PDB file of C-alpha atoms in Angstrom:
ATOM      1  CA  MET A 165       9.792  -1.693   4.828  1.00 42.00           C
ATOM      2  CA  GLU A 166       7.854   0.119   7.516  1.00 51.00           C
ATOM      3  CA  GLY A 167       4.564  -1.198   6.107  1.00 59.00           C
ATOM      4  CA  ASP A 168       5.870  -4.791   6.106  1.00 66.00           C
ATOM      5  CA  CYS A 169       7.028  -4.394   9.718  1.00 70.00           C
ATOM      6  CA  LEU A 170       3.628  -3.030  10.743  1.00 69.00           C
ATOM      7  CA  SER A 171       1.823  -5.867   8.939  1.00 75.00           C
ATOM      8  CA  CYS A 172       4.067  -8.477  10.593  1.00 76.00           C
ATOM      9  CA  MET A 173       3.467  -6.888  14.006  1.00 74.00           C
ATOM     10  CA  LYS A 174      -0.280  -6.861  13.394  1.00 76.00           C
ATOM     11  CA  TYR A 175      -0.506 -10.584  12.574  1.00 78.00           C
ATOM     12  CA  LEU A 176       1.870 -11.587  15.362  1.00 77.00           C
ATOM     13  CA  MET A 177      -0.254  -9.647  17.830  1.00 77.00           C
ATOM     14  CA  PHE A 178      -3.420 -11.243  16.448  1.00 79.00           C
ATOM     15  CA  LEU A 179      -1.909 -14.733  16.787  1.00 79.00           C
ATOM     16  CA  PHE A 180      -0.664 -14.003  20.314  1.00 77.00           C
ATOM     17  CA  ASN A 181      -4.063 -12.723  21.438  1.00 79.00           C
ATOM     18  CA  PHE A 182      -5.932 -15.500  19.639  1.00 82.00           C
ATOM     19  CA  PHE A 183      -4.174 -18.053  21.853  1.00 79.00           C
ATOM     20  CA  ILE A 184      -4.991 -15.904  24.909  1.00 78.00           C
ATOM     21  CA  PHE A 185      -8.634 -15.839  23.731  1.00 81.00           C
ATOM     22  CA  LEU A 186      -8.728 -19.634  23.284  1.00 81.00           C
ATOM     23  CA  GLY A 187      -7.066 -20.213  26.668  1.00 76.00           C
ATOM     24  CA  GLY A 188      -9.560 -17.889  28.357  1.00 78.00           C
ATOM     25  CA  ALA A 189     -12.494 -19.612  26.645  1.00 83.00           C
ATOM     26  CA  CYS A 190     -11.244 -23.035  27.798  1.00 80.00           C
ATOM     27  CA  LEU A 191     -10.728 -21.890  31.404  1.00 76.00           C
ATOM     28  CA  LEU A 192     -14.135 -20.208  31.396  1.00 81.00           C
ATOM     29  CA  GLY A 193     -15.819 -23.351  30.052  1.00 81.00           C
ATOM     30  CA  VAL A 194     -14.124 -25.655  32.556  1.00 76.00           C
ATOM     31  CA  GLY A 195     -14.892 -23.290  35.454  1.00 75.00           C
ATOM     32  CA  ILE A 196     -18.593 -23.097  34.532  1.00 80.00           C
ATOM     33  CA  TRP A 197     -18.788 -26.879  34.061  1.00 76.00           C
ATOM     34  CA  VAL A 198     -17.196 -27.581  37.465  1.00 70.00           C
ATOM     35  CA  ILE A 199     -19.547 -25.168  39.277  1.00 71.00           C
ATOM     36  CA  VAL A 200     -22.856 -26.160  37.588  1.00 73.00           C
ATOM     37  CA  ASP A 201     -22.099 -29.817  36.738  1.00 63.00           C
ATOM     38  CA  PRO A 202     -25.202 -31.893  37.653  1.00 53.00           C
ATOM     39  CA  THR A 203     -23.430 -35.278  37.661  1.00 53.00           C
ATOM     40  CA  GLY A 204     -22.028 -35.028  41.172  1.00 51.00           C
ATOM     41  CA  PHE A 205     -18.570 -33.586  40.489  1.00 52.00           C
ATOM     42  CA  ARG A 206     -19.780 -30.346  42.083  1.00 55.00           C
ATOM     43  CA  GLU A 207     -20.214 -32.104  45.443  1.00 54.00           C
ATOM     44  CA  ILE A 208     -16.630 -33.400  45.306  1.00 53.00           C
ATOM     45  CA  VAL A 209     -15.348 -29.884  44.629  1.00 55.00           C
ATOM     46  CA  ALA A 210     -17.516 -28.373  47.390  1.00 56.00           C
ATOM     47  CA  ALA A 211     -16.111 -30.856  49.905  1.00 54.00           C
ATOM     48  CA  ASN A 212     -12.543 -29.708  49.178  1.00 54.00           C
ATOM     49  CA  PRO A 213     -11.873 -26.022  49.991  1.00 58.00           C
ATOM     50  CA  LEU A 214      -8.870 -25.794  47.668  1.00 56.00           C
ATOM     51  CA  LEU A 215     -10.777 -27.213  44.696  1.00 59.00           C
ATOM     52  CA  PHE A 216     -13.775 -25.003  45.468  1.00 65.00           C
ATOM     53  CA  THR A 217     -11.654 -21.836  45.603  1.00 69.00           C
ATOM     54  CA  GLY A 218      -9.693 -22.935  42.536  1.00 66.00           C
ATOM     55  CA  ALA A 219     -12.878 -23.348  40.488  1.00 70.00           C
ATOM     56  CA  TYR A 220     -13.878 -19.720  41.059  1.00 77.00           C
ATOM     57  CA  ILE A 221     -10.330 -18.462  40.448  1.00 76.00           C
ATOM     58  CA  MET A 222     -10.350 -20.414  37.177  1.00 74.00           C
ATOM     59  CA  LEU A 223     -13.695 -18.853  36.244  1.00 80.00           C
ATOM     60  CA  ALA A 224     -12.457 -15.310  36.951  1.00 82.00           C
ATOM     61  CA  MET A 225      -9.173 -15.833  35.104  1.00 78.00           C
ATOM     62  CA  GLY A 226     -10.982 -17.364  32.135  1.00 80.00           C
ATOM     63  CA  ALA A 227     -13.362 -14.404  31.847  1.00 84.00           C
ATOM     64  CA  MET A 228     -10.494 -11.916  32.111  1.00 83.00           C
ATOM     65  CA  LEU A 229      -8.332 -13.675  29.498  1.00 80.00           C
ATOM     66  CA  PHE A 230     -11.345 -14.129  27.200  1.00 85.00           C
ATOM     67  CA  LEU A 231     -12.036 -10.383  27.216  1.00 84.00           C
ATOM     68  CA  LEU A 232      -8.352  -9.497  26.941  1.00 82.00           C
ATOM     69  CA  GLY A 233      -7.765 -11.793  23.954  1.00 82.00           C
ATOM     70  CA  PHE A 234     -10.931 -10.570  22.220  1.00 83.00           C
ATOM     71  CA  LEU A 235      -9.903  -6.912  22.519  1.00 81.00           C
ATOM     72  CA  GLY A 236      -6.366  -7.675  21.322  1.00 81.00           C
ATOM     73  CA  CYS A 237      -7.519  -9.759  18.332  1.00 82.00           C
ATOM     74  CA  CYS A 238     -10.089  -7.244  17.158  1.00 81.00           C
ATOM     75  CA  GLY A 239      -7.773  -4.303  17.678  1.00 80.00           C
ATOM     76  CA  ALA A 240      -4.918  -5.927  15.761  1.00 78.00           C
ATOM     77  CA  ILE A 241      -6.769  -7.427  12.782  1.00 79.00           C
ATOM     78  CA  ARG A 242      -8.989  -4.404  12.225  1.00 79.00           C
ATOM     79  CA  GLU A 243      -6.199  -1.951  13.035  1.00 75.00           C
ATOM     80  CA  ASN A 244      -8.644  -0.235  15.354  1.00 78.00           C
ATOM     81  CA  LYS A 245      -6.859   2.323  17.494  1.00 80.00           C
ATOM     82  CA  CYS A 246      -9.762   2.527  19.963  1.00 83.00           C
ATOM     83  CA  LEU A 247      -9.710  -1.232  20.688  1.00 80.00           C
ATOM     84  CA  LEU A 248      -5.919  -1.213  20.917  1.00 80.00           C
ATOM     85  CA  LEU A 249      -6.147   1.620  23.422  1.00 83.00           C
ATOM     86  CA  PHE A 250      -8.736  -0.341  25.478  1.00 83.00           C
ATOM     87  CA  PHE A 251      -6.443  -3.384  25.293  1.00 82.00           C
ATOM     88  CA  PHE A 252      -3.495  -1.308  26.505  1.00 83.00           C
ATOM     89  CA  MET A 253      -5.476   0.296  29.351  1.00 85.00           C
ATOM     90  CA  PHE A 254      -6.937  -3.064  30.441  1.00 82.00           C
ATOM     91  CA  ILE A 255      -3.477  -4.681  30.655  1.00 80.00           C
ATOM     92  CA  LEU A 256      -2.085  -1.569  32.368  1.00 84.00           C
ATOM     93  CA  LEU A 257      -4.773  -1.751  35.095  1.00 82.00           C
ATOM     94  CA  ILE A 258      -4.101  -5.466  35.652  1.00 78.00           C
ATOM     95  CA  PHE A 259      -0.345  -4.827  35.671  1.00 79.00           C
ATOM     96  CA  LEU A 260      -0.626  -2.009  38.242  1.00 82.00           C
ATOM     97  CA  ALA A 261      -3.007  -4.040  40.442  1.00 78.00           C
ATOM     98  CA  GLU A 262      -0.642  -7.037  40.456  1.00 72.00           C
ATOM     99  CA  LEU A 263       2.376  -4.821  41.107  1.00 77.00           C
ATOM    100  CA  SER A 264       0.568  -3.061  43.990  1.00 81.00           C
ATOM    101  CA  ALA A 265      -0.436  -6.408  45.509  1.00 72.00           C
ATOM    102  CA  ALA A 266       3.173  -7.642  45.303  1.00 72.00           C
ATOM    103  CA  ILE A 267       4.508  -4.457  46.955  1.00 79.00           C
ATOM    104  CA  LEU A 268       1.878  -4.574  49.736  1.00 73.00           C
ATOM    105  CA  ALA A 269       2.585  -8.262  50.358  1.00 66.00           C
ATOM    106  CA  PHE A 270       6.302  -7.455  50.699  1.00 71.00           C
ATOM    107  CA  ILE A 271       5.692  -4.473  53.013  1.00 73.00           C
ATOM    108  CA  PHE A 272       3.214  -6.243  55.320  1.00 67.00           C
ATOM    109  CA  ARG A 273       4.856  -9.673  55.289  1.00 62.00           C
ATOM    110  CA  GLU A 274       6.042  -9.136  58.890  1.00 60.00           C
ATOM    111  CA  ASN A 275       2.410  -8.963  60.063  1.00 61.00           C
ATOM    112  CA  LEU A 276       1.592 -12.418  58.735  1.00 68.00           C
ATOM    113  CA  THR A 277       3.186 -14.224  61.665  1.00 79.00           C
ATOM    114  CA  ARG A 278       1.754 -16.855  63.975  1.00 84.00           C
ATOM    115  CA  GLU A 279       2.064 -14.472  66.946  1.00 85.00           C
ATOM    116  CA  PHE A 280       0.183 -11.689  65.146  1.00 82.00           C
ATOM    117  CA  PHE A 281      -2.787 -13.907  64.254  1.00 83.00           C
ATOM    118  CA  THR A 282      -2.876 -15.425  67.753  1.00 86.00           C
ATOM    119  CA  LYS A 283      -2.969 -11.978  69.364  1.00 85.00           C
ATOM    120  CA  GLU A 284      -5.730 -10.752  67.031  1.00 84.00           C
ATOM    121  CA  LEU A 285      -7.810 -13.914  67.553  1.00 86.00           C
ATOM    122  CA  LYS A 286      -7.709 -13.648  71.351  1.00 84.00           C
ATOM    123  CA  LYS A 287      -8.499  -9.937  71.188  1.00 84.00           C
ATOM    124  CA  HIS A 288     -11.383  -9.825  68.688  1.00 83.00           C
ATOM    125  CA  TYR A 289     -12.936 -13.307  68.404  1.00 86.00           C
ATOM    126  CA  LEU A 290     -16.571 -13.494  69.616  1.00 81.00           C
ATOM    127  CA  ARG A 291     -17.204 -17.214  69.039  1.00 75.00           C
ATOM    128  CA  ASN A 292     -20.548 -17.961  67.313  1.00 71.00           C
ATOM    129  CA  ASN A 293     -21.465 -14.317  66.705  1.00 69.00           C
ATOM    130  CA  ASP A 294     -21.930 -14.386  62.924  1.00 68.00           C
ATOM    131  CA  THR A 295     -22.937 -10.716  62.857  1.00 73.00           C
ATOM    132  CA  ASP A 296     -19.309  -9.879  63.661  1.00 78.00           C
ATOM    133  CA  VAL A 297     -17.212 -10.005  60.467  1.00 80.00           C
ATOM    134  CA  PHE A 298     -14.001 -11.037  62.244  1.00 83.00           C
ATOM    135  CA  SER A 299     -15.633 -13.926  64.124  1.00 85.00           C
ATOM    136  CA  SER A 300     -17.672 -15.072  61.127  1.00 85.00           C
ATOM    137  CA  THR A 301     -14.570 -15.122  58.917  1.00 84.00           C
ATOM    138  CA  TRP A 302     -12.593 -17.121  61.471  1.00 88.00           C
ATOM    139  CA  ASN A 303     -15.464 -19.591  61.887  1.00 88.00           C
ATOM    140  CA  SER A 304     -15.633 -20.071  58.109  1.00 86.00           C
ATOM    141  CA  VAL A 305     -11.867 -20.661  57.908  1.00 86.00           C
ATOM    142  CA  MET A 306     -11.917 -23.191  60.759  1.00 90.00           C
ATOM    143  CA  ILE A 307     -14.885 -25.075  59.293  1.00 87.00           C
ATOM    144  CA  THR A 308     -13.519 -25.076  55.742  1.00 85.00           C
ATOM    145  CA  PHE A 309      -9.989 -26.214  56.638  1.00 86.00           C
ATOM    146  CA  ALA A 310     -11.039 -28.496  59.543  1.00 88.00           C
ATOM    147  CA  CYS A 311      -8.717 -26.676  61.948  1.00 90.00           C
ATOM    148  CA  CYS A 312      -9.014 -24.834  65.260  1.00 91.00           C
ATOM    149  CA  GLY A 313      -7.564 -21.462  66.212  1.00 88.00           C
ATOM    150  CA  VAL A 314      -4.113 -20.381  65.101  1.00 89.00           C
ATOM    151  CA  ASN A 315      -2.132 -22.980  67.071  1.00 90.00           C
ATOM    152  CA  GLY A 316      -4.946 -25.245  68.293  1.00 88.00           C
ATOM    153  CA  PRO A 317      -7.926 -25.269  70.705  1.00 87.00           C
ATOM    154  CA  GLU A 318      -5.771 -23.831  73.493  1.00 86.00           C
ATOM    155  CA  ASP A 319      -5.961 -20.425  71.766  1.00 85.00           C
ATOM    156  CA  PHE A 320      -9.569 -20.105  72.974  1.00 83.00           C
ATOM    157  CA  GLU A 321      -8.939 -20.669  76.668  1.00 76.00           C
ATOM    158  CA  ALA A 322      -8.621 -16.908  77.179  1.00 61.00           C
ATOM    159  CA  VAL A 323     -11.662 -16.134  74.996  1.00 60.00           C
ATOM    160  CA  PRO A 324     -14.879 -15.679  77.052  1.00 56.00           C
ATOM    161  CA  HIS A 325     -17.753 -18.012  76.165  1.00 54.00           C
ATOM    162  CA  LEU A 326     -21.490 -17.565  76.428  1.00 48.00           C
ATOM    163  CA  PRO A 327     -22.594 -17.733  80.101  1.00 47.00           C
ATOM    164  CA  TYR A 328     -25.968 -19.295  79.301  1.00 40.00           C
ATOM    165  CA  SER A 329     -24.453 -22.351  77.603  1.00 46.00           C
ATOM    166  CA  SER A 330     -24.089 -25.310  79.935  1.00 43.00           C
ATOM    167  CA  LEU A 331     -22.261 -27.341  77.311  1.00 44.00           C
ATOM    168  CA  GLU A 332     -19.805 -24.897  75.829  1.00 49.00           C
ATOM    169  CA  LYS A 333     -16.302 -24.821  77.252  1.00 57.00           C
ATOM    170  CA  ALA A 334     -13.149 -23.308  75.759  1.00 67.00           C
ATOM    171  CA  THR A 335     -13.547 -24.906  72.316  1.00 79.00           C
ATOM    172  CA  PRO A 336     -15.942 -23.050  69.979  1.00 85.00           C
ATOM    173  CA  GLU A 337     -18.489 -24.851  67.817  1.00 86.00           C
ATOM    174  CA  ALA A 338     -16.505 -24.129  64.636  1.00 87.00           C
ATOM    175  CA  CYS A 339     -13.744 -26.442  65.922  1.00 90.00           C
ATOM    176  CA  CYS A 340     -16.050 -29.461  66.133  1.00 90.00           C
ATOM    177  CA  GLN A 341     -15.602 -32.203  63.546  1.00 90.00           C
ATOM    178  CA  ARG A 342     -18.194 -32.370  60.767  1.00 89.00           C
ATOM    179  CA  LYS A 343     -19.077 -35.045  58.241  1.00 83.00           C
ATOM    180  CA  LEU A 344     -18.834 -32.424  55.495  1.00 79.00           C
ATOM    181  CA  GLN A 345     -16.549 -29.413  55.917  1.00 72.00           C
ATOM    182  CA  SER A 346     -19.127 -26.676  55.387  1.00 72.00           C
ATOM    183  CA  ARG A 347     -21.530 -24.714  57.580  1.00 73.00           C
ATOM    184  CA  GLU A 348     -24.337 -27.028  56.466  1.00 74.00           C
ATOM    185  CA  GLY A 349     -22.324 -30.160  57.341  1.00 78.00           C
ATOM    186  CA  MET A 350     -23.616 -32.318  60.192  1.00 84.00           C
ATOM    187  CA  PHE A 351     -21.554 -32.543  63.388  1.00 88.00           C
ATOM    188  CA  VAL A 352     -19.961 -35.875  64.231  1.00 88.00           C
ATOM    189  CA  ASN A 353     -20.859 -35.294  67.902  1.00 88.00           C
ATOM    190  CA  ARG A 354     -21.428 -31.652  68.854  1.00 86.00           C
ATOM    191  CA  GLU A 355     -22.213 -32.202  72.541  1.00 86.00           C
ATOM    192  CA  ALA A 356     -19.129 -34.340  73.145  1.00 87.00           C
ATOM    193  CA  CYS A 357     -16.977 -31.839  71.263  1.00 87.00           C
ATOM    194  CA  LEU A 358     -18.167 -28.873  73.318  1.00 84.00           C
ATOM    195  CA  THR A 359     -17.724 -30.743  76.603  1.00 83.00           C
ATOM    196  CA  GLY A 360     -14.057 -31.295  75.736  1.00 80.00           C
ATOM    197  CA  VAL A 361     -13.818 -34.768  74.125  1.00 84.00           C
ATOM    198  CA  GLU A 362     -10.753 -34.333  71.934  1.00 84.00           C
ATOM    199  CA  ARG A 363     -11.524 -37.049  69.372  1.00 86.00           C
ATOM    200  CA  PHE A 364     -14.544 -35.045  68.194  1.00 88.00           C
ATOM    201  CA  GLN A 365     -12.537 -31.830  67.846  1.00 89.00           C
ATOM    202  CA  ASN A 366     -10.254 -30.513  65.124  1.00 89.00           C
ATOM    203  CA  ARG A 367      -7.022 -30.255  67.097  1.00 88.00           C
ATOM    204  CA  GLN A 368      -4.621 -28.871  64.483  1.00 89.00           C
ATOM    205  CA  GLY A 369      -4.066 -25.102  64.274  1.00 90.00           C
ATOM    206  CA  CYS A 370      -5.175 -23.234  61.158  1.00 90.00           C
ATOM    207  CA  TYR A 371      -1.808 -21.524  60.681  1.00 89.00           C
ATOM    208  CA  THR A 372      -0.055 -24.853  60.058  1.00 88.00           C
ATOM    209  CA  VAL A 373      -2.896 -26.318  57.992  1.00 87.00           C
ATOM    210  CA  ILE A 374      -3.170 -23.326  55.657  1.00 83.00           C
ATOM    211  CA  LEU A 375       0.605 -22.946  55.386  1.00 81.00           C
ATOM    212  CA  ASN A 376       0.988 -26.624  54.443  1.00 81.00           C
ATOM    213  CA  SER A 377      -1.893 -26.366  51.959  1.00 75.00           C
ATOM    214  CA  PHE A 378      -0.306 -23.503  50.029  1.00 74.00           C
ATOM    215  CA  GLU A 379       3.407 -24.088  50.646  1.00 70.00           C
ATOM    216  CA  THR A 380       3.884 -26.224  47.528  1.00 66.00           C
ATOM    217  CA  TYR A 381       2.324 -23.527  45.369  1.00 67.00           C
ATOM    218  CA  VAL A 382       4.263 -20.512  46.700  1.00 66.00           C
ATOM    219  CA  TYR A 383       7.338 -20.823  44.462  1.00 70.00           C
ATOM    220  CA  LEU A 384       5.249 -21.813  41.448  1.00 70.00           C
ATOM    221  CA  ALA A 385       2.952 -18.834  42.029  1.00 65.00           C
ATOM    222  CA  GLY A 386       5.957 -16.512  42.349  1.00 68.00           C
ATOM    223  CA  ALA A 387       7.508 -17.740  39.095  1.00 74.00           C
ATOM    224  CA  LEU A 388       4.174 -17.491  37.292  1.00 69.00           C
ATOM    225  CA  ALA A 389       3.602 -13.971  38.656  1.00 70.00           C
ATOM    226  CA  ILE A 390       6.990 -12.796  37.353  1.00 76.00           C
ATOM    227  CA  GLY A 391       6.307 -14.426  33.977  1.00 74.00           C
ATOM    228  CA  VAL A 392       2.840 -12.878  33.729  1.00 70.00           C
ATOM    229  CA  LEU A 393       4.148  -9.407  34.635  1.00 74.00           C
ATOM    230  CA  ALA A 394       6.851  -9.697  31.957  1.00 78.00           C
ATOM    231  CA  ILE A 395       4.330 -10.828  29.309  1.00 75.00           C
ATOM    232  CA  GLU A 396       1.954  -8.011  30.239  1.00 73.00           C
ATOM    233  CA  LEU A 397       4.771  -5.460  29.997  1.00 79.00           C
ATOM    234  CA  PHE A 398       5.778  -6.666  26.516  1.00 77.00           C
ATOM    235  CA  ALA A 399       2.110  -6.808  25.442  1.00 77.00           C
ATOM    236  CA  MET A 400       1.665  -3.151  26.429  1.00 79.00           C
ATOM    237  CA  ILE A 401       4.793  -2.122  24.489  1.00 80.00           C
ATOM    238  CA  PHE A 402       3.675  -4.196  21.496  1.00 77.00           C
ATOM    239  CA  ALA A 403       0.151  -2.713  21.533  1.00 79.00           C
ATOM    240  CA  MET A 404       1.433   0.848  21.820  1.00 81.00           C
ATOM    241  CA  CYS A 405       3.895   0.340  18.939  1.00 79.00           C
ATOM    242  CA  LEU A 406       1.062  -0.950  16.743  1.00 79.00           C
ATOM    243  CA  PHE A 407      -1.176   1.899  17.924  1.00 79.00           C
ATOM    244  CA  ARG A 408       1.416   4.491  16.917  1.00 80.00           C
ATOM    245  CA  GLY A 409       2.116   2.756  13.590  1.00 74.00           C
ATOM    246  CA  ILE A 410      -1.534   2.798  12.434  1.00 71.00           C
ATOM    247  CA  GLN A 411      -2.282   5.862  10.347  1.00 62.00           C
TER     248      GLN A 411
END
């Protein structure tokens, strides 16, 4: 009876991990195709920050699931205790990392307020100084999401600008409208933007833009995270049971 139970567990684990392997392979293939596609789809993805980020997330998830499914399949079908142990440790590391991220997000959720970001921006932002990590990151966010500051261009009125620039006023260059939302994208009218012409500036604050972009995915992401954590927990128990049952 014990041998039949072990055999059933082995094939169920193989089947479970085979589907994980196939899913990872599909995600990996689609991610690679989207990033290197020569037919022009790559340009469409690059123009949309959410699609661009999603393509790389898909690639990373595909690679992780591919490796995870491969280890689980090989460990189960060959009854290899070493591979099963690697499978268990790999899932355990992912599980602990996800759990730590969830706990940190809960602890520091009070810091992710509009007031906090506004205060930090006014205190540390150095405009077009790309050697400063804080300023460079903010410039990239504003260019990518076509937004300006936390609340809008008024956030930069207290930020000092370069004294040798005759054009530059309160609004930094990263807030100027571009034909393509990337650092390489051409400005619609840089000079008019910097002299204060509002129709050539991105007037909406980044806090609202980013919040609206991800709001629809928050509950879905939360439900998926809980589901993934539960599956990973059962997979670890399943792998350890099979590990202990192999003689």
